Amino acid sequence: MTDYDSTGVRCMMLRGGTSRGLFFEAADLPAGVEERDDLLLRLMGTPDPRQIDGLGGSTSLTSKVAVISRSEHPSADIDYLFLQLGVDEPTVSDRQNCGNILAGVGPFAVERGLVPVSGDETSVRIRMVNSDSVAVATFATPQGRVEYRGGVAISGVPGTASPVILGFTDTEGSATGSLLPTGQVRDTIDGIDVTCVDNGMPVVLALAESFGLTGYESHVELSKDQPLLDRIDAFRRKAGQLMGLGDPAGTSVPKTVLLAPPRDGGQLSTRSFIPVQPHTSVGVLAAISVVTGMLLPGAVGHELTTDWPTSRIDVEHPTGHLLVDVVVDGGAVVRSGVVRTARKLFDGVAFPREK
């Protein structure tokens, strides 16, 4: 039995999209879930709002883990298990994907030799274990090495980097088993019209005005509105039950996303919560699910889609924009994808705090 407290564990930290996470090969972690989760919490510095004795960054966006291994699935090269760790609570959730961390999975697999480079550009087929669906990540690998430098800017990340193109298939019903987990395009929760949709991430959509908001409030404004956050928490818990997720207290899904007309050149404005605290931007798969839901006739926010010119939809959020590509035909998802970036931050050995 490995004494991880003494030896540490091989770990790479990457920024993926607007998130940051610890990336591990599955073989480097304990096989048992309980022991694995205990080790990851101690590495991250949870529970502690500051995570001062670990590698976390005091937010849910920087308390993420990717566990990678070669895949035996015929349509995939590697398996990717995403784990969302709590910050001030010792929780580890595998109930959702993370499309931002996904941007770093392909590069990590190449860095670790799990997938060979295939030229100046390499595509890696990734089975997202959380939803048993496959995504394809395509990124630059000139001279046989991952190139992180490039000219693509994404909102919420300073500077530019090399693009990682993510294409998704079979993400409908990722956590709930159905694109429309309630069986309806529109439902009512606490007197508010909602659309519950799951195309890679279970989300509940509502108009911002239904909560007495404009939909353009800043992250700081939303963070300070405790009555609103309490209302969001109660609202999403009812949505979770309606979506067949049981009582989602203590878990990160479903996400709540509030919609408003665009005001910064995009196609819609969003304010999302993960799961109760306001998001500084919007999650990749959450945005894809939002756009998918809105494209369904009769859905909440469908009226905002009448002037959308193409399948590439510019989603506004508190710190900028996210471009997603979604095509829906006859209530079925034809394709969905997004452009992200990733960067390797460090590679080495991480040591957990003592038990």
CSV table of C-alpha atoms in Angstrom, one decimal:
chain,number,residue,atom,x,y,z
A,1,MET,CA,0.0,0.0,0.0
A,2,THR,CA,1.4,3.4,-1.1
A,3,ASP,CA,2.2,5.9,1.7
A,4,TYR,CA,1.1,9.0,-0.3
A,5,ASP,CA,1.8,11.2,2.7
A,6,SER,CA,5.5,10.4,2.4
A,7,THR,CA,5.9,9.8,-1.4
A,8,GLY,CA,3.4,12.3,-2.7
A,9,VAL,CA,1.6,11.6,-6.0
A,10,ARG,CA,2.5,12.6,-9.5
A,11,CYS,CA,0.3,15.5,-10.6
A,12,MET,CA,0.0,18.0,-13.4
A,13,MET,CA,-1.9,21.3,-13.0
A,14,LEU,CA,-3.5,22.8,-16.1
A,15,ARG,CA,-5.8,25.6,-16.8
A,16,GLY,CA,-8.6,24.4,-19.0
A,17,GLY,CA,-10.8,27.1,-20.4
A,18,THR,CA,-11.8,29.3,-17.4
A,19,SER,CA,-11.2,26.6,-14.8
A,20,ARG,CA,-8.0,25.2,-13.2
A,21,GLY,CA,-7.6,21.6,-12.1
A,22,LEU,CA,-5.3,18.8,-10.9
A,23,PHE,CA,-4.7,16.1,-13.5
A,24,PHE,CA,-3.8,12.6,-12.6
A,25,GLU,CA,-3.3,9.2,-14.3
A,26,ALA,CA,-5.7,6.8,-12.7
A,27,ALA,CA,-2.9,4.4,-11.9
A,28,ASP,CA,-1.2,7.0,-9.7
A,29,LEU,CA,-4.2,7.3,-7.4
A,30,PRO,CA,-5.7,4.8,-4.9
A,31,ALA,CA,-8.0,2.3,-6.5
A,32,GLY,CA,-10.6,2.6,-3.7
A,33,VAL,CA,-13.0,5.6,-4.1
A,34,GLU,CA,-13.0,6.4,-0.4
A,35,GLU,CA,-9.2,6.5,-0.1
A,36,ARG,CA,-8.9,8.3,-3.5
A,37,ASP,CA,-11.3,11.1,-2.4
A,38,ASP,CA,-9.6,11.5,1.0
A,39,LEU,CA,-6.3,11.9,-0.8
A,40,LEU,CA,-7.7,14.5,-3.3
A,41,LEU,CA,-9.4,16.5,-0.6
A,42,ARG,CA,-6.1,16.7,1.4
A,43,LEU,CA,-4.2,17.6,-1.8
A,44,MET,CA,-6.7,20.4,-2.6
A,45,GLY,CA,-6.7,21.8,1.0
A,46,THR,CA,-10.4,21.1,1.5
A,47,PRO,CA,-12.2,21.8,3.8
A,48,ASP,CA,-11.0,25.4,4.2
A,49,PRO,CA,-12.5,28.5,2.6
A,50,ARG,CA,-8.9,29.6,1.8
A,51,GLN,CA,-7.6,26.1,1.0
A,52,ILE,CA,-4.4,27.5,2.4
A,53,ASP,CA,-2.8,24.1,3.1
A,54,GLY,CA,-3.4,22.7,-0.4
A,55,LEU,CA,-3.4,23.4,-4.1
A,56,GLY,CA,-7.0,24.8,-4.4
A,57,GLY,CA,-7.7,28.4,-5.2
A,58,SER,CA,-10.5,29.1,-2.8
A,59,THR,CA,-13.2,28.8,-5.5
A,60,SER,CA,-15.1,25.9,-7.1
A,61,LEU,CA,-13.5,26.9,-10.5
A,62,THR,CA,-10.1,26.0,-9.1
A,63,SER,CA,-11.1,22.9,-7.1
A,64,LYS,CA,-11.4,20.5,-9.9
A,65,VAL,CA,-9.8,17.1,-10.7
A,66,ALA,CA,-9.4,15.1,-13.9
A,67,VAL,CA,-8.5,11.4,-13.6
A,68,ILE,CA,-7.2,10.0,-16.9
A,69,SER,CA,-6.5,6.5,-18.2
A,70,ARG,CA,-6.4,4.6,-21.5
A,71,SER,CA,-9.8,3.6,-22.6
A,72,GLU,CA,-11.1,0.2,-23.6
A,73,HIS,CA,-14.1,1.8,-25.3
A,74,PRO,CA,-14.0,1.2,-29.1
A,75,SER,CA,-14.8,4.8,-29.8
A,76,ALA,CA,-12.4,6.4,-27.4
A,77,ASP,CA,-8.6,6.7,-26.8
A,78,ILE,CA,-8.8,7.7,-23.2
A,79,ASP,CA,-11.2,7.8,-20.3
A,80,TYR,CA,-11.7,11.1,-18.4
A,81,LEU,CA,-13.4,11.1,-15.0
A,82,PHE,CA,-14.2,14.6,-13.7
A,83,LEU,CA,-14.4,15.2,-9.9
A,84,GLN,CA,-15.7,18.5,-8.4
A,85,LEU,CA,-14.3,19.1,-5.0
A,86,GLY,CA,-15.8,21.4,-2.4
A,87,VAL,CA,-14.0,24.3,-0.9
A,88,ASP,CA,-15.2,24.8,2.6
A,89,GLU,CA,-17.0,21.4,2.7
A,90,PRO,CA,-15.3,18.0,2.2
A,91,THR,CA,-17.4,17.0,-0.8
A,92,VAL,CA,-16.3,15.1,-4.0
A,93,SER,CA,-18.9,14.9,-6.7
A,94,ASP,CA,-18.8,12.9,-9.9
A,95,ARG,CA,-22.4,13.7,-11.0
A,96,GLN,CA,-21.4,16.1,-13.8
A,97,ASN,CA,-18.9,16.8,-16.6
A,98,CYS,CA,-16.7,19.8,-16.9
A,99,GLY,CA,-16.2,21.1,-20.4
A,100,ASN,CA,-13.5,23.6,-19.3
A,101,ILE,CA,-11.3,21.0,-17.7
A,102,LEU,CA,-12.0,18.8,-20.7
A,103,ALA,CA,-9.9,21.3,-22.7
A,104,GLY,CA,-6.8,20.1,-20.8
A,105,VAL,CA,-7.5,16.4,-21.1
A,106,GLY,CA,-6.2,15.8,-24.6
A,107,PRO,CA,-2.9,17.7,-24.0
A,108,PHE,CA,-2.4,15.9,-20.7
A,109,ALA,CA,-2.9,12.5,-22.4
A,110,VAL,CA,-0.2,13.4,-25.0
A,111,GLU,CA,2.1,14.8,-22.3
A,112,ARG,CA,1.9,11.5,-20.4
A,113,GLY,CA,2.3,9.3,-23.5
A,114,LEU,CA,-1.2,7.9,-23.3
A,115,VAL,CA,-1.9,9.0,-26.9
A,116,PRO,CA,0.6,9.4,-29.6
A,117,VAL,CA,1.1,12.6,-31.6
A,118,SER,CA,-0.4,12.3,-35.1
A,119,GLY,CA,1.3,15.3,-36.8
A,120,ASP,CA,1.1,19.0,-36.5
A,121,GLU,CA,-2.4,18.6,-35.1
A,122,THR,CA,-3.6,15.8,-32.9
A,123,SER,CA,-7.2,14.7,-32.2
A,124,VAL,CA,-7.9,12.7,-29.0
A,125,ARG,CA,-11.2,10.8,-28.6
A,126,ILE,CA,-12.2,11.2,-24.9
A,127,ARG,CA,-14.8,9.2,-23.1
A,128,MET,CA,-16.3,11.4,-20.4
A,129,VAL,CA,-16.9,8.8,-17.8
A,130,ASN,CA,-19.4,10.9,-15.9
A,131,SER,CA,-21.9,10.8,-18.7
A,132,ASP,CA,-20.5,7.8,-20.8
A,133,SER,CA,-20.3,10.1,-23.8
A,134,VAL,CA,-17.5,10.9,-26.2
A,135,ALA,CA,-15.9,14.2,-27.0
A,136,VAL,CA,-13.1,14.9,-29.5
A,137,ALA,CA,-10.3,17.4,-28.7
A,138,THR,CA,-8.2,18.7,-31.5
A,139,PHE,CA,-5.1,20.8,-30.7
A,140,ALA,CA,-1.7,21.8,-32.1
A,141,THR,CA,1.3,19.4,-31.7
A,142,PRO,CA,4.1,20.7,-34.0
A,143,GLN,CA,7.4,18.9,-33.8
A,144,GLY,CA,5.7,16.1,-31.7
A,145,ARG,CA,4.9,18.3,-28.7
A,146,VAL,CA,1.8,20.1,-27.4
A,147,GLU,CA,1.9,23.8,-28.3
A,148,TYR,CA,0.2,25.9,-25.6
A,149,ARG,CA,1.2,29.2,-27.1
A,150,GLY,CA,-1.2,30.8,-29.6
A,151,GLY,CA,-3.3,33.7,-30.6
A,152,VAL,CA,-6.8,32.7,-29.3
A,153,ALA,CA,-8.3,34.7,-26.5
A,154,ILE,CA,-11.2,33.5,-24.4
A,155,SER,CA,-13.2,35.7,-22.0
A,156,GLY,CA,-12.2,35.3,-18.4
A,157,VAL,CA,-8.5,34.3,-19.2
A,158,PRO,CA,-5.8,36.9,-19.6
A,159,GLY,CA,-3.7,36.8,-22.8
A,160,THR,CA,-3.9,34.3,-25.6
A,161,ALA,CA,-3.2,30.6,-26.1
A,162,SER,CA,-3.4,27.9,-28.7
A,163,PRO,CA,-7.0,26.7,-29.5
A,164,VAL,CA,-8.4,23.4,-28.4
A,165,ILE,CA,-11.4,22.5,-30.5
A,166,LEU,CA,-14.0,20.4,-28.6
A,167,GLY,CA,-16.7,18.5,-30.4
A,168,PHE,CA,-19.4,16.6,-28.5
A,169,THR,CA,-21.5,13.7,-29.4
A,170,ASP,CA,-24.2,11.7,-27.5
A,171,THR,CA,-24.2,14.2,-24.6
A,172,GLU,CA,-28.0,14.3,-24.4
A,173,GLY,CA,-29.2,13.2,-21.0
A,174,SER,CA,-25.6,13.2,-19.6
A,175,ALA,CA,-26.7,12.9,-16.0
A,176,THR,CA,-30.5,12.5,-16.3
A,177,GLY,CA,-30.9,10.1,-19.2
A,178,SER,CA,-32.9,12.5,-21.3
A,179,LEU,CA,-32.5,15.8,-23.1
A,180,LEU,CA,-35.7,16.9,-21.4
A,181,PRO,CA,-35.5,15.2,-18.1
A,182,THR,CA,-39.0,16.2,-17.0
A,183,GLY,CA,-40.5,15.0,-20.3
A,184,GLN,CA,-41.7,18.5,-21.1
A,185,VAL,CA,-40.2,21.6,-22.8
A,186,ARG,CA,-41.6,23.9,-20.2
A,187,ASP,CA,-42.5,23.4,-16.5
A,188,THR,CA,-43.3,25.7,-13.6
A,189,ILE,CA,-41.4,26.0,-10.3
A,190,ASP,CA,-42.5,28.4,-7.6
A,191,GLY,CA,-44.7,30.1,-10.2
A,192,ILE,CA,-41.7,30.6,-12.5
A,193,ASP,CA,-41.7,29.2,-16.1
A,194,VAL,CA,-38.6,27.0,-16.6
A,195,THR,CA,-37.0,24.7,-19.1
A,196,CYS,CA,-35.0,21.8,-17.7
A,197,VAL,CA,-32.5,20.5,-20.2
A,198,ASP,CA,-29.5,18.2,-20.2
A,199,ASN,CA,-27.1,18.3,-23.2
A,200,GLY,CA,-23.9,17.6,-21.3
A,201,MET,CA,-24.9,19.4,-18.1
A,202,PRO,CA,-28.2,19.4,-16.3
A,203,VAL,CA,-29.5,23.0,-16.2
A,204,VAL,CA,-32.7,24.8,-15.3
A,205,LEU,CA,-33.4,27.8,-17.5
A,206,ALA,CA,-35.5,30.8,-16.4
A,207,LEU,CA,-35.8,34.4,-17.5
A,208,ALA,CA,-33.8,36.8,-15.2
A,209,GLU,CA,-36.9,39.0,-15.0
A,210,SER,CA,-38.7,36.2,-13.3
A,211,PHE,CA,-36.4,36.7,-10.3
A,212,GLY,CA,-36.7,40.5,-10.4
A,213,LEU,CA,-33.3,40.9,-12.1
A,214,THR,CA,-32.2,42.6,-15.3
A,215,GLY,CA,-29.8,39.7,-16.2
A,216,TYR,CA,-26.9,42.2,-16.4
A,217,GLU,CA,-26.0,42.3,-12.8
A,218,SER,CA,-22.3,42.0,-12.0
A,219,HIS,CA,-20.8,38.9,-10.2
A,220,VAL,CA,-20.2,41.1,-7.1
A,221,GLU,CA,-23.8,42.3,-7.0
A,222,LEU,CA,-25.2,38.8,-7.3
A,223,SER,CA,-22.7,37.5,-4.7
A,224,LYS,CA,-23.9,40.0,-2.1
A,225,ASP,CA,-27.6,39.3,-2.6
A,226,GLN,CA,-28.1,36.6,0.0
A,227,PRO,CA,-31.9,36.5,-0.3
A,228,LEU,CA,-31.5,35.9,-4.0
A,229,LEU,CA,-28.9,33.1,-3.4
A,230,ASP,CA,-31.2,31.5,-0.8
A,231,ARG,CA,-34.0,31.6,-3.3
A,232,ILE,CA,-31.8,30.1,-6.1
A,233,ASP,CA,-30.9,27.3,-3.7
A,234,ALA,CA,-34.5,26.4,-2.9
A,235,PHE,CA,-35.4,26.8,-6.6
A,236,ARG,CA,-32.7,24.5,-7.9
A,237,ARG,CA,-33.4,21.8,-5.3
A,238,LYS,CA,-37.0,21.6,-6.5
A,239,ALA,CA,-35.7,21.5,-10.1
A,240,GLY,CA,-33.4,18.7,-9.2
A,241,GLN,CA,-36.2,16.6,-7.9
A,242,LEU,CA,-38.3,17.4,-11.0
A,243,MET,CA,-35.4,16.3,-13.2
A,244,GLY,CA,-35.1,12.9,-11.4
A,245,LEU,CA,-31.9,13.9,-9.6
A,246,GLY,CA,-33.4,13.5,-6.1
A,247,ASP,CA,-32.5,16.2,-3.5
A,248,PRO,CA,-29.4,17.9,-5.0
A,249,ALA,CA,-28.4,19.4,-1.7
A,250,GLY,CA,-24.6,19.0,-1.4
A,251,THR,CA,-24.2,18.4,-5.1
A,252,SER,CA,-23.4,20.8,-8.0
A,253,VAL,CA,-26.2,19.9,-10.4
A,254,PRO,CA,-28.5,21.1,-11.7
A,255,LYS,CA,-27.1,24.5,-12.5
A,256,THR,CA,-29.4,27.5,-12.6
A,257,VAL,CA,-29.0,29.8,-15.6
A,258,LEU,CA,-31.0,33.1,-15.9
A,259,LEU,CA,-31.5,34.5,-19.4
A,260,ALA,CA,-31.8,38.0,-20.8
A,261,PRO,CA,-31.6,39.7,-24.2
A,262,PRO,CA,-28.0,40.4,-25.3
A,263,ARG,CA,-26.5,43.9,-24.8
A,264,ASP,CA,-22.9,43.4,-25.8
A,265,GLY,CA,-23.1,42.2,-29.4
A,266,GLY,CA,-23.9,38.5,-28.5
A,267,GLN,CA,-27.0,36.5,-29.0
A,268,LEU,CA,-28.1,36.2,-25.4
A,269,SER,CA,-27.0,37.3,-21.9
A,270,THR,CA,-26.6,34.7,-19.1
A,271,ARG,CA,-26.1,34.7,-15.3
A,272,SER,CA,-25.4,31.2,-14.0
A,273,PHE,CA,-24.9,29.7,-10.5
A,274,ILE,CA,-22.6,26.8,-9.5
A,275,PRO,CA,-24.7,25.6,-7.9
A,276,VAL,CA,-25.7,28.5,-5.7
A,277,GLN,CA,-22.9,31.0,-5.9
A,278,PRO,CA,-22.9,33.1,-9.0
A,279,HIS,CA,-20.4,32.0,-11.8
A,280,THR,CA,-17.9,34.6,-12.9
A,281,SER,CA,-18.5,33.4,-16.5
A,282,VAL,CA,-20.5,30.3,-17.7
A,283,GLY,CA,-19.6,26.7,-17.9
A,284,VAL,CA,-18.9,25.3,-21.4
A,285,LEU,CA,-21.4,22.4,-21.2
A,286,ALA,CA,-23.8,24.6,-19.3
A,287,ALA,CA,-23.8,27.1,-22.1
A,288,ILE,CA,-24.3,24.3,-24.7
A,289,SER,CA,-27.2,23.0,-22.7
A,290,VAL,CA,-28.7,26.5,-22.4
A,291,VAL,CA,-28.5,27.1,-26.2
A,292,THR,CA,-29.8,23.6,-26.9
A,293,GLY,CA,-32.8,24.2,-24.6
A,294,MET,CA,-33.6,27.7,-26.0
A,295,LEU,CA,-33.6,26.3,-29.6
A,296,LEU,CA,-36.6,24.0,-28.7
A,297,PRO,CA,-39.9,25.6,-29.7
A,298,GLY,CA,-41.9,26.5,-26.7
A,299,ALA,CA,-38.9,26.6,-24.4
A,300,VAL,CA,-38.2,29.5,-22.0
A,301,GLY,CA,-36.1,32.0,-23.9
A,302,HIS,CA,-37.0,30.6,-27.3
A,303,GLU,CA,-38.3,34.0,-28.4
A,304,LEU,CA,-34.7,35.3,-28.1
A,305,THR,CA,-33.5,32.8,-30.8
A,306,THR,CA,-35.5,34.2,-33.7
A,307,ASP,CA,-32.7,36.5,-34.9
A,308,TRP,CA,-29.9,34.0,-34.4
A,309,PRO,CA,-28.2,34.0,-37.8
A,310,THR,CA,-26.1,30.8,-37.6
A,311,SER,CA,-25.4,27.8,-35.4
A,312,ARG,CA,-22.5,29.6,-33.8
A,313,ILE,CA,-24.0,31.4,-30.8
A,314,ASP,CA,-22.2,34.1,-28.8
A,315,VAL,CA,-23.2,33.7,-25.2
A,316,GLU,CA,-22.6,36.8,-23.0
A,317,HIS,CA,-21.7,36.3,-19.3
A,318,PRO,CA,-20.4,38.5,-16.5
A,319,THR,CA,-16.8,38.6,-17.7
A,320,GLY,CA,-17.2,38.4,-21.5
A,321,HIS,CA,-18.3,35.9,-24.2
A,322,LEU,CA,-18.3,32.2,-25.0
A,323,LEU,CA,-18.8,31.0,-28.5
A,324,VAL,CA,-20.7,27.7,-28.9
A,325,ASP,CA,-21.9,25.8,-31.9
A,326,VAL,CA,-25.2,24.0,-31.6
A,327,VAL,CA,-27.6,22.5,-34.2
A,328,VAL,CA,-30.9,21.1,-33.2
A,329,ASP,CA,-33.3,19.5,-35.7
A,330,GLY,CA,-36.7,18.2,-34.8
A,331,GLY,CA,-36.0,18.2,-31.1
A,332,ALA,CA,-32.8,16.2,-31.6
A,333,VAL,CA,-29.2,17.4,-31.2
A,334,VAL,CA,-27.3,17.2,-34.4
A,335,ARG,CA,-24.0,18.6,-33.1
A,336,SER,CA,-22.5,20.8,-30.4
A,337,GLY,CA,-19.1,22.1,-29.8
A,338,VAL,CA,-16.9,25.0,-28.5
A,339,VAL,CA,-13.5,26.6,-28.9
A,340,ARG,CA,-11.4,26.7,-25.7
A,341,THR,CA,-7.7,27.0,-24.7
A,342,ALA,CA,-5.5,25.2,-22.1
A,343,ARG,CA,-2.1,25.8,-20.5
A,344,LYS,CA,0.2,23.5,-18.5
A,345,LEU,CA,1.0,25.3,-15.2
A,346,PHE,CA,3.2,22.7,-13.5
A,347,ASP,CA,4.1,19.0,-13.6
A,348,GLY,CA,5.6,17.3,-10.6
A,349,VAL,CA,4.8,15.6,-7.3
A,350,ALA,CA,2.1,16.9,-5.0
A,351,PHE,CA,2.0,16.2,-1.3
A,352,PRO,CA,-1.2,16.0,0.8
A,353,ARG,CA,-1.6,17.5,4.2
A,354,GLU,CA,-1.6,15.1,7.1
A,355,LYS,CA,-4.8,13.3,8.0
